[in-house]
């Protein structure tokens, strides 16, 4: 759908460092029937994603360990993937080789000792989440962090998802996502807000430490607060007359969780900005809610407005990427760009393994938006 609107490979900006050792959404799984495969790319790693006959999704490195041809050039029968070149056959969840057709009784080579690259892969919220280990750490063993998921607060809910490819590196995608100051300019609309509605805001933040894991999924929370008076969708939620609480969490490597609750009613979303390559990324938004559960057309309408919102961000970043190609110096100002500064500090702490957090405690920021 939206991916057809732009050519993201054109004019990709400068690359950035990538965070391995975590879960990333590779693709939507709704169209992936048993016995089918699809190609995807995460952090510059080509993937063959598929679904076995038993329903389990898998993600293999899309390269045959024999001589490097993409496994996607071969065949999948719902149980094993067969390479097109010499017919080596692999179990796709483990990557284990099951057969090398050229072997004779004169050989002692045990095919089951050979493994194609295969990554942990789990389905959540209609995405194939793939765990990409640090390079050179071998097959993934031991306990993995939990698979990210949108929190749900009732058994019945509706959901929607949006996706947009961005021609910039993941850092620009993420700081664009958490940037409060672009709203009145990029997202102008009569039903949302205008430049004229800019006013001063005070927001409270607190650190999310994740110290048990040395800050692996550290981040920060914008604490519960009464929603922006100039945001129409929040006014709509207010029809239930309950006090509204909102939390927005950003956690490494790339996740923004938003939760809005008013009594029994809730809306939650998980937005991720995922590196496709070191210089391109993709934004995915998955939302779930039980507000207006019985009202028809809410899902298509919400999706329509959400898509418009994401498209405005996407269009802006496409224009920004044109400039970034020239490697300009950039600046981050206080307080509106403070969350972006925290993001860069958190990312460096994770890459260096220092476990340091840029927030010592609660912080209040002020900006106009
Ligand atoms: S390259 Fe795959 S079997 Fe030879
Ligand atoms: Fe935006």
mmCIF file of C-alpha atoms and ligand atoms in Angstrom:
data_model
loop_
_atom_site.group_PDB
_atom_site.id
_atom_site.type_symbol
_atom_site.label_atom_id
_atom_site.label_comp_id
_atom_site.label_asym_id
_atom_site.label_seq_id
_atom_site.Cartn_x
_atom_site.Cartn_y
_atom_site.Cartn_z
ATOM 1 C CA UNK A 1 0.000 0.000 0.000
ATOM 2 C CA UNK A 2 1.975 2.954 1.268
ATOM 3 C CA UNK A 3 5.287 1.451 0.208
ATOM 4 C CA UNK A 4 4.338 1.932 -3.433
ATOM 5 C CA UNK A 5 4.221 5.681 -3.029
ATOM 6 C CA UNK A 6 7.934 6.270 -2.650
ATOM 7 C CA UNK A 7 11.272 5.032 -3.836
ATOM 8 C CA UNK A 8 13.291 4.968 -0.653
ATOM 9 C CA UNK A 9 16.546 3.675 -2.069
ATOM 10 C CA UNK A 10 17.074 6.840 -4.002
ATOM 11 C CA UNK A 11 19.028 9.408 -2.036
ATOM 12 C CA UNK A 12 19.729 7.377 1.077
ATOM 13 C CA UNK A 13 21.551 9.457 3.655
ATOM 14 C CA UNK A 14 24.633 8.632 5.709
ATOM 15 C CA UNK A 15 24.781 5.250 7.516
ATOM 16 C CA UNK A 16 24.756 4.806 11.269
ATOM 17 C CA UNK A 17 25.822 2.204 13.835
ATOM 18 C CA UNK A 18 23.260 -0.519 14.400
ATOM 19 C CA UNK A 19 22.183 -2.232 17.603
ATOM 20 C CA UNK A 20 22.266 -6.008 17.289
ATOM 21 C CA UNK A 21 21.186 -8.416 20.005
ATOM 22 C CA UNK A 22 17.506 -7.493 20.055
ATOM 23 C CA UNK A 23 14.122 -8.112 18.443
ATOM 24 C CA UNK A 24 13.001 -6.254 15.343
ATOM 25 C CA UNK A 25 9.793 -6.591 13.299
ATOM 26 C CA UNK A 26 10.701 -8.009 9.894
ATOM 27 C CA UNK A 27 7.331 -7.972 8.152
ATOM 28 C CA UNK A 28 3.582 -8.438 8.517
ATOM 29 C CA UNK A 29 2.604 -12.090 8.676
ATOM 30 C CA UNK A 30 -1.071 -11.850 7.697
ATOM 31 C CA UNK A 31 -0.400 -12.813 4.081
ATOM 32 C CA UNK A 32 2.109 -15.514 4.955
ATOM 33 C CA UNK A 33 0.192 -18.780 4.578
ATOM 34 C CA UNK A 34 1.613 -22.177 5.524
ATOM 35 C CA UNK A 35 4.203 -23.284 2.984
ATOM 36 C CA UNK A 36 4.892 -19.726 1.808
ATOM 37 C CA UNK A 37 8.010 -17.619 2.128
ATOM 38 C CA UNK A 38 8.833 -13.954 1.609
ATOM 39 C CA UNK A 39 12.007 -11.922 1.508
ATOM 40 C CA UNK A 40 12.760 -9.256 4.096
ATOM 41 C CA UNK A 41 15.759 -7.220 5.226
ATOM 42 C CA UNK A 42 16.722 -6.205 8.769
ATOM 43 C CA UNK A 43 19.883 -4.344 9.785
ATOM 44 C CA UNK A 44 21.335 -5.070 6.373
ATOM 45 C CA UNK A 45 20.778 -8.822 6.803
ATOM 46 C CA UNK A 46 18.773 -10.435 3.990
ATOM 47 C CA UNK A 47 16.096 -12.734 5.388
ATOM 48 C CA UNK A 48 13.937 -15.546 4.103
ATOM 49 C CA UNK A 49 10.815 -15.457 6.265
ATOM 50 C CA UNK A 50 8.307 -18.278 5.960
ATOM 51 C CA UNK A 51 5.631 -20.305 7.668
ATOM 52 C CA UNK A 52 5.901 -24.045 8.171
ATOM 53 C CA UNK A 53 2.950 -26.387 7.792
ATOM 54 C CA UNK A 54 2.523 -26.425 11.581
ATOM 55 C CA UNK A 55 2.030 -22.640 11.533
ATOM 56 C CA UNK A 56 5.411 -21.700 12.990
ATOM 57 C CA UNK A 57 7.124 -18.736 11.353
ATOM 58 C CA UNK A 58 10.864 -18.784 10.727
ATOM 59 C CA UNK A 59 13.545 -16.390 9.579
ATOM 60 C CA UNK A 60 16.651 -17.675 7.840
ATOM 61 C CA UNK A 61 19.599 -15.687 6.632
ATOM 62 C CA UNK A 62 18.800 -15.614 2.933
ATOM 63 C CA UNK A 63 22.159 -17.074 1.900
ATOM 64 C CA UNK A 64 23.065 -20.701 1.381
ATOM 65 C CA UNK A 65 26.050 -21.660 3.587
ATOM 66 C CA UNK A 66 27.450 -23.739 0.707
ATOM 67 C CA UNK A 67 28.140 -21.110 -1.940
ATOM 68 C CA UNK A 68 26.066 -18.101 -1.001
ATOM 69 C CA UNK A 69 23.132 -18.148 -3.392
ATOM 70 C CA UNK A 70 19.983 -16.730 -1.760
ATOM 71 C CA UNK A 71 17.874 -19.537 -0.339
ATOM 72 C CA UNK A 72 14.866 -17.594 -1.609
ATOM 73 C CA UNK A 73 15.903 -18.704 -5.106
ATOM 74 C CA UNK A 74 15.143 -22.302 -4.098
ATOM 75 C CA UNK A 75 12.039 -24.130 -2.855
ATOM 76 C CA UNK A 76 10.064 -24.524 0.350
ATOM 77 C CA UNK A 77 7.642 -27.411 0.776
ATOM 78 C CA UNK A 78 6.264 -26.365 4.159
ATOM 79 C CA UNK A 79 8.895 -28.413 6.036
ATOM 80 C CA UNK A 80 12.335 -27.839 4.562
ATOM 81 C CA UNK A 81 14.020 -25.246 2.384
ATOM 82 C CA UNK A 82 15.929 -26.618 -0.604
ATOM 83 C CA UNK A 83 18.722 -24.623 -2.155
ATOM 84 C CA UNK A 84 18.396 -24.050 -5.863
ATOM 85 C CA UNK A 85 22.084 -24.573 -6.646
ATOM 86 C CA UNK A 86 23.028 -28.039 -5.327
ATOM 87 C CA UNK A 87 19.861 -28.995 -3.542
ATOM 88 C CA UNK A 88 21.074 -28.906 0.076
ATOM 89 C CA UNK A 89 18.013 -29.175 2.269
ATOM 90 C CA UNK A 90 17.563 -27.247 5.534
ATOM 91 C CA UNK A 91 15.145 -27.292 8.432
ATOM 92 C CA UNK A 92 14.303 -23.585 8.523
ATOM 93 C CA UNK A 93 13.727 -22.940 12.275
ATOM 94 C CA UNK A 94 17.091 -24.367 13.352
ATOM 95 C CA UNK A 95 18.862 -23.919 10.012
ATOM 96 C CA UNK A 96 20.109 -27.495 10.322
ATOM 97 C CA UNK A 97 21.088 -29.190 7.078
ATOM 98 C CA UNK A 98 19.135 -32.391 6.521
ATOM 99 C CA UNK A 99 20.495 -33.575 3.207
ATOM 100 C CA UNK A 100 23.350 -33.025 0.788
ATOM 101 C CA UNK A 101 22.268 -34.813 -2.394
ATOM 102 C CA UNK A 102 25.785 -35.141 -3.837
ATOM 103 C CA UNK A 103 27.093 -37.241 -0.913
ATOM 104 C CA UNK A 104 27.829 -40.902 -1.498
ATOM 105 C CA UNK A 105 28.599 -43.771 0.863
ATOM 106 C CA UNK A 106 32.292 -42.960 0.287
ATOM 107 C CA UNK A 107 31.968 -39.679 2.207
ATOM 108 C CA UNK A 108 32.010 -39.227 5.949
ATOM 109 C CA UNK A 109 30.609 -35.674 6.004
ATOM 110 C CA UNK A 110 27.594 -35.460 8.313
ATOM 111 C CA UNK A 111 25.159 -32.911 6.812
ATOM 112 C CA UNK A 112 23.392 -32.405 10.159
ATOM 113 C CA UNK A 113 26.580 -30.782 11.506
ATOM 114 C CA UNK A 114 26.084 -27.962 8.994
ATOM 115 C CA UNK A 115 23.801 -25.048 9.743
ATOM 116 C CA UNK A 116 22.415 -22.287 7.587
ATOM 117 C CA UNK A 117 21.862 -18.993 9.396
ATOM 118 C CA UNK A 118 18.532 -19.071 11.243
ATOM 119 C CA UNK A 119 17.330 -16.474 13.716
ATOM 120 C CA UNK A 120 14.809 -16.734 16.534
ATOM 121 C CA UNK A 121 11.470 -15.659 15.067
ATOM 122 C CA UNK A 122 8.167 -15.117 16.868
ATOM 123 C CA UNK A 123 4.804 -13.811 15.795
ATOM 124 C CA UNK A 124 3.268 -10.978 17.837
ATOM 125 C CA UNK A 125 0.605 -8.469 16.865
ATOM 126 C CA UNK A 126 0.740 -9.766 13.283
ATOM 127 C CA UNK A 127 4.475 -9.177 12.834
ATOM 128 C CA UNK A 128 7.304 -11.637 12.417
ATOM 129 C CA UNK A 129 9.706 -10.448 15.123
ATOM 130 C CA UNK A 130 13.251 -11.549 14.511
ATOM 131 C CA UNK A 131 16.098 -11.585 17.018
ATOM 132 C CA UNK A 132 19.329 -10.506 15.366
ATOM 133 C CA UNK A 133 22.383 -11.473 17.418
ATOM 134 C CA UNK A 134 25.650 -9.582 17.504
ATOM 135 C CA UNK A 135 27.789 -10.526 14.528
ATOM 136 C CA UNK A 136 30.160 -13.400 15.199
ATOM 137 C CA UNK A 137 28.338 -14.686 18.293
ATOM 138 C CA UNK A 138 27.285 -17.865 16.500
ATOM 139 C CA UNK A 139 23.946 -19.577 16.864
ATOM 140 C CA UNK A 140 21.631 -17.945 19.371
ATOM 141 C CA UNK A 141 21.462 -19.929 22.596
ATOM 142 C CA UNK A 142 20.176 -19.197 26.056
ATOM 143 C CA UNK A 143 17.507 -16.844 27.240
ATOM 144 C CA UNK A 144 16.368 -14.040 25.007
ATOM 145 C CA UNK A 145 14.674 -10.787 25.986
ATOM 146 C CA UNK A 146 10.865 -10.893 25.768
ATOM 147 C CA UNK A 147 9.313 -10.351 22.353
ATOM 148 C CA UNK A 148 7.880 -6.810 22.179
ATOM 149 C CA UNK A 149 4.128 -6.535 22.116
ATOM 150 C CA UNK A 150 1.427 -3.895 22.458
ATOM 151 C CA UNK A 151 -0.133 -4.071 25.933
ATOM 152 C CA UNK A 152 -3.850 -4.878 25.866
ATOM 153 C CA UNK A 153 -6.175 -4.136 28.744
ATOM 154 C CA UNK A 154 -9.273 -6.100 27.765
ATOM 155 C CA UNK A 155 -10.090 -9.348 25.972
ATOM 156 C CA UNK A 156 -11.895 -7.615 23.109
ATOM 157 C CA UNK A 157 -10.204 -4.922 21.117
ATOM 158 C CA UNK A 158 -9.689 -3.673 17.624
ATOM 159 C CA UNK A 159 -6.374 -3.076 15.964
ATOM 160 C CA UNK A 160 -4.727 -1.485 12.963
ATOM 161 C CA UNK A 161 -1.249 -1.175 11.568
ATOM 162 C CA UNK A 162 0.628 1.247 9.369
ATOM 163 C CA UNK A 163 3.984 1.097 7.694
ATOM 164 C CA UNK A 164 6.188 3.567 5.875
ATOM 165 C CA UNK A 165 9.687 3.222 4.526
ATOM 166 C CA UNK A 166 12.041 6.101 5.230
ATOM 167 C CA UNK A 167 15.112 6.979 3.183
ATOM 168 C CA UNK A 168 17.156 8.054 6.220
ATOM 169 C CA UNK A 169 19.085 6.089 8.835
ATOM 170 C CA UNK A 170 17.329 4.804 11.940
ATOM 171 C CA UNK A 171 18.618 7.647 14.158
ATOM 172 C CA UNK A 172 16.850 10.284 12.083
ATOM 173 C CA UNK A 173 13.738 8.128 12.011
ATOM 174 C CA UNK A 174 13.756 7.787 15.797
ATOM 175 C CA UNK A 175 14.523 11.365 16.700
ATOM 176 C CA UNK A 176 11.886 12.442 14.182
ATOM 177 C CA UNK A 177 9.457 10.197 16.009
ATOM 178 C CA UNK A 178 10.161 11.673 19.451
ATOM 179 C CA UNK A 179 10.527 15.257 18.268
ATOM 180 C CA UNK A 180 7.724 17.379 19.751
ATOM 181 C CA UNK A 181 8.429 20.572 17.816
ATOM 182 C CA UNK A 182 7.551 19.419 14.307
ATOM 183 C CA UNK A 183 3.897 18.743 15.066
ATOM 184 C CA UNK A 184 2.419 22.170 14.330
ATOM 185 C CA UNK A 185 4.352 22.373 11.044
ATOM 186 C CA UNK A 186 4.351 18.853 9.658
ATOM 187 C CA UNK A 187 0.959 17.763 10.978
ATOM 188 C CA UNK A 188 -1.098 20.853 10.295
ATOM 189 C CA UNK A 189 -4.723 19.974 9.651
ATOM 190 C CA UNK A 190 -7.964 21.626 10.567
ATOM 191 C CA UNK A 191 -9.030 18.634 12.638
ATOM 192 C CA UNK A 192 -5.729 18.353 14.461
ATOM 193 C CA UNK A 193 -3.937 21.617 15.023
ATOM 194 C CA UNK A 194 -2.434 24.609 13.292
ATOM 195 C CA UNK A 195 0.648 26.792 13.628
ATOM 196 C CA UNK A 196 -1.525 29.317 15.444
ATOM 197 C CA UNK A 197 -2.303 26.802 18.177
ATOM 198 C CA UNK A 198 1.340 26.603 19.336
ATOM 199 C CA UNK A 199 1.604 27.103 23.058
ATOM 200 C CA UNK A 200 4.047 26.473 25.835
ATOM 201 C CA UNK A 201 4.124 22.973 27.267
ATOM 202 C CA UNK A 202 5.634 21.413 30.343
ATOM 203 C CA UNK A 203 6.335 17.693 30.276
ATOM 204 C CA UNK A 204 7.656 15.400 32.950
ATOM 205 C CA UNK A 205 10.085 12.627 32.174
ATOM 206 C CA UNK A 206 11.600 9.862 34.214
ATOM 207 C CA UNK A 207 14.300 7.328 33.388
ATOM 208 C CA UNK A 208 13.565 3.697 32.535
ATOM 209 C CA UNK A 209 16.733 1.996 33.730
ATOM 210 C CA UNK A 210 16.454 -1.708 32.862
ATOM 211 C CA UNK A 211 19.460 -2.103 35.130
ATOM 212 C CA UNK A 212 18.943 -5.897 35.517
ATOM 213 C CA UNK A 213 19.984 -6.079 31.875
ATOM 214 C CA UNK A 214 22.726 -3.449 32.014
ATOM 215 C CA UNK A 215 20.420 -0.949 30.311
ATOM 216 C CA UNK A 216 19.738 -3.143 27.307
ATOM 217 C CA UNK A 217 16.193 -1.804 26.951
ATOM 218 C CA UNK A 218 16.704 1.423 28.864
ATOM 219 C CA UNK A 219 14.774 4.517 27.902
ATOM 220 C CA UNK A 220 12.560 7.187 29.363
ATOM 221 C CA UNK A 221 8.921 7.740 30.129
ATOM 222 C CA UNK A 222 6.891 10.851 29.580
ATOM 223 C CA UNK A 223 4.844 10.604 32.734
ATOM 224 C CA UNK A 224 1.067 10.445 32.928
ATOM 225 C CA UNK A 225 -0.495 13.768 32.202
ATOM 226 C CA UNK A 226 -3.701 15.404 31.013
ATOM 227 C CA UNK A 227 -3.505 15.270 27.211
ATOM 228 C CA UNK A 228 -2.767 18.275 25.053
ATOM 229 C CA UNK A 229 -5.732 20.591 24.956
ATOM 230 C CA UNK A 230 -5.149 21.195 21.245
ATOM 231 C CA UNK A 231 -5.285 17.553 20.173
ATOM 232 C CA UNK A 232 -8.688 16.633 18.789
ATOM 233 C CA UNK A 233 -8.392 12.835 19.055
ATOM 234 C CA UNK A 234 -7.830 13.138 22.805
ATOM 235 C CA UNK A 235 -10.957 15.270 23.057
ATOM 236 C CA UNK A 236 -12.845 12.482 21.325
ATOM 237 C CA UNK A 237 -11.597 10.008 23.908
ATOM 238 C CA UNK A 238 -12.884 12.364 26.600
ATOM 239 C CA UNK A 239 -16.510 11.573 25.776
ATOM 240 C CA UNK A 240 -16.408 8.930 28.453
ATOM 241 C CA UNK A 241 -15.895 11.584 31.095
ATOM 242 C CA UNK A 242 -13.205 9.670 32.947
ATOM 243 C CA UNK A 243 -9.855 11.196 33.806
ATOM 244 C CA UNK A 244 -7.409 10.353 31.056
ATOM 245 C CA UNK A 245 -3.882 9.178 31.708
ATOM 246 C CA UNK A 246 -1.275 8.895 29.039
ATOM 247 C CA UNK A 247 2.179 7.415 29.186
ATOM 248 C CA UNK A 248 4.684 7.466 26.398
ATOM 249 C CA UNK A 249 7.720 5.262 26.842
ATOM 250 C CA UNK A 250 10.707 5.203 24.586
ATOM 251 C CA UNK A 251 12.973 2.197 25.080
ATOM 252 C CA UNK A 252 15.997 0.954 23.214
ATOM 253 C CA UNK A 253 16.616 -0.004 20.599
ATOM 254 C CA UNK A 254 13.705 1.579 18.722
ATOM 255 C CA UNK A 255 10.357 1.345 20.520
ATOM 256 C CA UNK A 256 7.798 3.926 21.456
ATOM 257 C CA UNK A 257 4.867 2.668 23.514
ATOM 258 C CA UNK A 258 1.893 4.945 23.993
ATOM 259 C CA UNK A 259 -0.899 4.043 26.366
ATOM 260 C CA UNK A 260 -4.024 6.093 26.930
ATOM 261 C CA UNK A 261 -6.492 4.967 29.532
ATOM 262 C CA UNK A 262 -9.809 6.425 30.637
ATOM 263 C CA UNK A 263 -11.644 4.126 33.037
ATOM 264 C CA UNK A 264 -12.339 0.878 31.197
ATOM 265 C CA UNK A 265 -11.441 2.390 27.864
ATOM 266 C CA UNK A 266 -7.965 2.230 26.462
ATOM 267 C CA UNK A 267 -5.842 2.843 23.428
ATOM 268 C CA UNK A 268 -2.319 1.495 23.090
ATOM 269 C CA UNK A 269 0.234 1.566 20.348
ATOM 270 C CA UNK A 270 3.741 0.406 19.642
ATOM 271 C CA UNK A 271 5.713 2.350 17.087
ATOM 272 C CA UNK A 272 9.063 1.032 15.973
ATOM 273 C CA UNK A 273 11.641 2.523 13.667
ATOM 274 C CA UNK A 274 13.622 -0.398 12.348
ATOM 275 C CA UNK A 275 16.903 -0.267 10.450
ATOM 276 C CA UNK A 276 16.428 -1.966 7.096
ATOM 277 C CA UNK A 277 20.005 -1.111 6.178
ATOM 278 C CA UNK A 278 22.499 1.205 7.902
ATOM 279 C CA UNK A 279 21.117 4.126 5.883
ATOM 280 C CA UNK A 280 17.406 3.323 5.503
ATOM 281 C CA UNK A 281 14.661 2.434 7.947
ATOM 282 C CA UNK A 282 11.002 1.619 8.218
ATOM 283 C CA UNK A 283 8.391 2.901 10.614
ATOM 284 C CA UNK A 284 5.715 0.496 11.831
ATOM 285 C CA UNK A 285 2.779 1.507 13.965
ATOM 286 C CA UNK A 286 0.536 -1.094 15.538
ATOM 287 C CA UNK A 287 -2.414 0.163 17.555
ATOM 288 C CA UNK A 288 -5.015 -1.642 19.608
ATOM 289 C CA UNK A 289 -8.015 -0.142 21.404
ATOM 290 C CA UNK A 290 -11.400 -0.837 22.868
ATOM 291 C CA UNK A 291 -12.740 2.711 22.622
ATOM 292 C CA UNK A 292 -15.662 2.932 20.194
ATOM 293 C CA UNK A 293 -15.601 -0.851 19.981
ATOM 294 C CA UNK A 294 -19.180 -1.027 18.737
ATOM 295 C CA UNK A 295 -19.063 1.936 16.400
ATOM 296 C CA UNK A 296 -18.716 0.830 12.761
ATOM 297 C CA UNK A 297 -16.021 2.271 10.523
ATOM 298 C CA UNK A 298 -13.800 3.419 13.380
ATOM 299 C CA UNK A 299 -10.957 1.161 12.244
ATOM 300 C CA UNK A 300 -10.910 2.390 8.613
ATOM 301 C CA UNK A 301 -11.309 5.999 9.708
ATOM 302 C CA UNK A 302 -8.564 5.721 12.328
ATOM 303 C CA UNK A 303 -6.356 3.979 9.797
ATOM 304 C CA UNK A 304 -7.034 6.686 7.243
ATOM 305 C CA UNK A 305 -6.077 9.507 9.593
ATOM 306 C CA UNK A 306 -3.177 7.533 11.029
ATOM 307 C CA UNK A 307 -1.905 6.832 7.522
ATOM 308 C CA UNK A 308 -2.122 10.519 6.694
ATOM 309 C CA UNK A 309 -0.150 11.342 9.832
ATOM 310 C CA UNK A 310 2.567 8.808 9.063
ATOM 311 C CA UNK A 311 2.684 9.976 5.437
ATOM 312 C CA UNK A 312 3.327 13.535 6.592
ATOM 313 C CA UNK A 313 6.289 12.322 8.641
ATOM 314 C CA UNK A 314 7.452 10.143 5.767
ATOM 315 C CA UNK A 315 7.246 12.968 3.230
ATOM 316 C CA UNK A 316 9.192 15.257 5.562
ATOM 317 C CA UNK A 317 11.929 12.673 6.059
ATOM 318 C CA UNK A 318 12.180 12.079 2.316
ATOM 319 C CA UNK A 319 12.826 15.800 1.928
ATOM 320 C CA UNK A 320 15.230 15.762 4.865
ATOM 321 C CA UNK A 321 17.151 12.869 3.273
ATOM 322 C CA UNK A 322 17.820 15.036 0.236
ATOM 323 C CA UNK A 323 19.673 17.420 2.521
ATOM 324 C CA UNK A 324 21.376 14.721 4.572
ATOM 325 C CA UNK A 325 23.051 13.380 1.434
ATOM 326 C CA UNK A 326 25.383 16.377 1.660
ATOM 327 C CA UNK A 327 26.453 15.406 5.201
ATOM 328 C CA UNK A 328 25.572 18.735 6.808
ATOM 329 C CA UNK A 329 26.471 19.519 10.406
ATOM 330 C CA UNK A 330 23.383 19.192 12.598
ATOM 331 C CA UNK A 331 22.257 20.680 15.886
ATOM 332 C CA UNK A 332 20.120 19.601 18.787
ATOM 333 C CA UNK A 333 18.694 22.369 20.948
ATOM 334 C CA UNK A 334 17.231 22.451 24.462
ATOM 335 C CA UNK A 335 14.568 21.597 25.459
ATOM 336 C CA UNK A 336 12.718 20.416 22.360
ATOM 337 C CA UNK A 337 15.595 18.206 21.189
ATOM 338 C CA UNK A 338 16.459 16.941 24.654
ATOM 339 C CA UNK A 339 14.756 13.557 24.134
ATOM 340 C CA UNK A 340 16.865 13.170 20.977
ATOM 341 C CA UNK A 341 20.009 13.863 23.027
ATOM 342 C CA UNK A 342 18.927 11.240 25.555
ATOM 343 C CA UNK A 343 18.382 8.765 22.721
ATOM 344 C CA UNK A 344 21.898 9.260 21.392
ATOM 345 C CA UNK A 345 23.355 8.918 24.908
ATOM 346 C CA UNK A 346 21.345 5.748 25.568
ATOM 347 C CA UNK A 347 22.399 4.261 22.261
ATOM 348 C CA UNK A 348 26.076 4.958 22.928
ATOM 349 C CA UNK A 349 25.775 3.494 26.431
ATOM 350 C CA UNK A 350 24.314 0.336 24.939
ATOM 351 C CA UNK A 351 26.894 0.048 22.164
ATOM 352 C CA UNK A 352 29.723 0.563 24.658
ATOM 353 C CA UNK A 353 28.067 -1.550 27.356
ATOM 354 C CA UNK A 354 28.540 1.117 30.041
ATOM 355 C CA UNK A 355 25.031 0.836 31.473
ATOM 356 C CA UNK A 356 25.017 4.620 32.001
ATOM 357 C CA UNK A 357 21.741 6.505 31.844
ATOM 358 C CA UNK A 358 21.534 10.169 30.765
ATOM 359 C CA UNK A 359 18.720 10.892 33.269
ATOM 360 C CA UNK A 360 19.692 10.859 36.933
ATOM 361 C CA UNK A 361 16.063 11.164 37.998
ATOM 362 C CA UNK A 362 12.823 12.899 36.965
ATOM 363 C CA UNK A 363 13.300 15.822 34.594
ATOM 364 C CA UNK A 364 10.894 18.544 33.500
ATOM 365 C CA UNK A 365 11.179 19.948 29.996
ATOM 366 C CA UNK A 366 9.552 23.010 28.458
ATOM 367 C CA UNK A 367 8.905 23.766 24.835
ATOM 368 C CA UNK A 368 6.360 25.374 22.587
ATOM 369 C CA UNK A 369 4.441 23.179 20.173
HETATM 370 S S1 LIG B 1 24.927 -23.079 -3.010
HETATM 371 FE FE1 LIG B 1 23.298 -23.922 -1.921
HETATM 372 S S2 LIG B 1 23.521 -26.020 -2.167
HETATM 373 FE FE2 LIG B 1 25.246 -25.214 -3.157
HETATM 374 FE FE1 LIG B 2 5.269 13.283 13.299
#
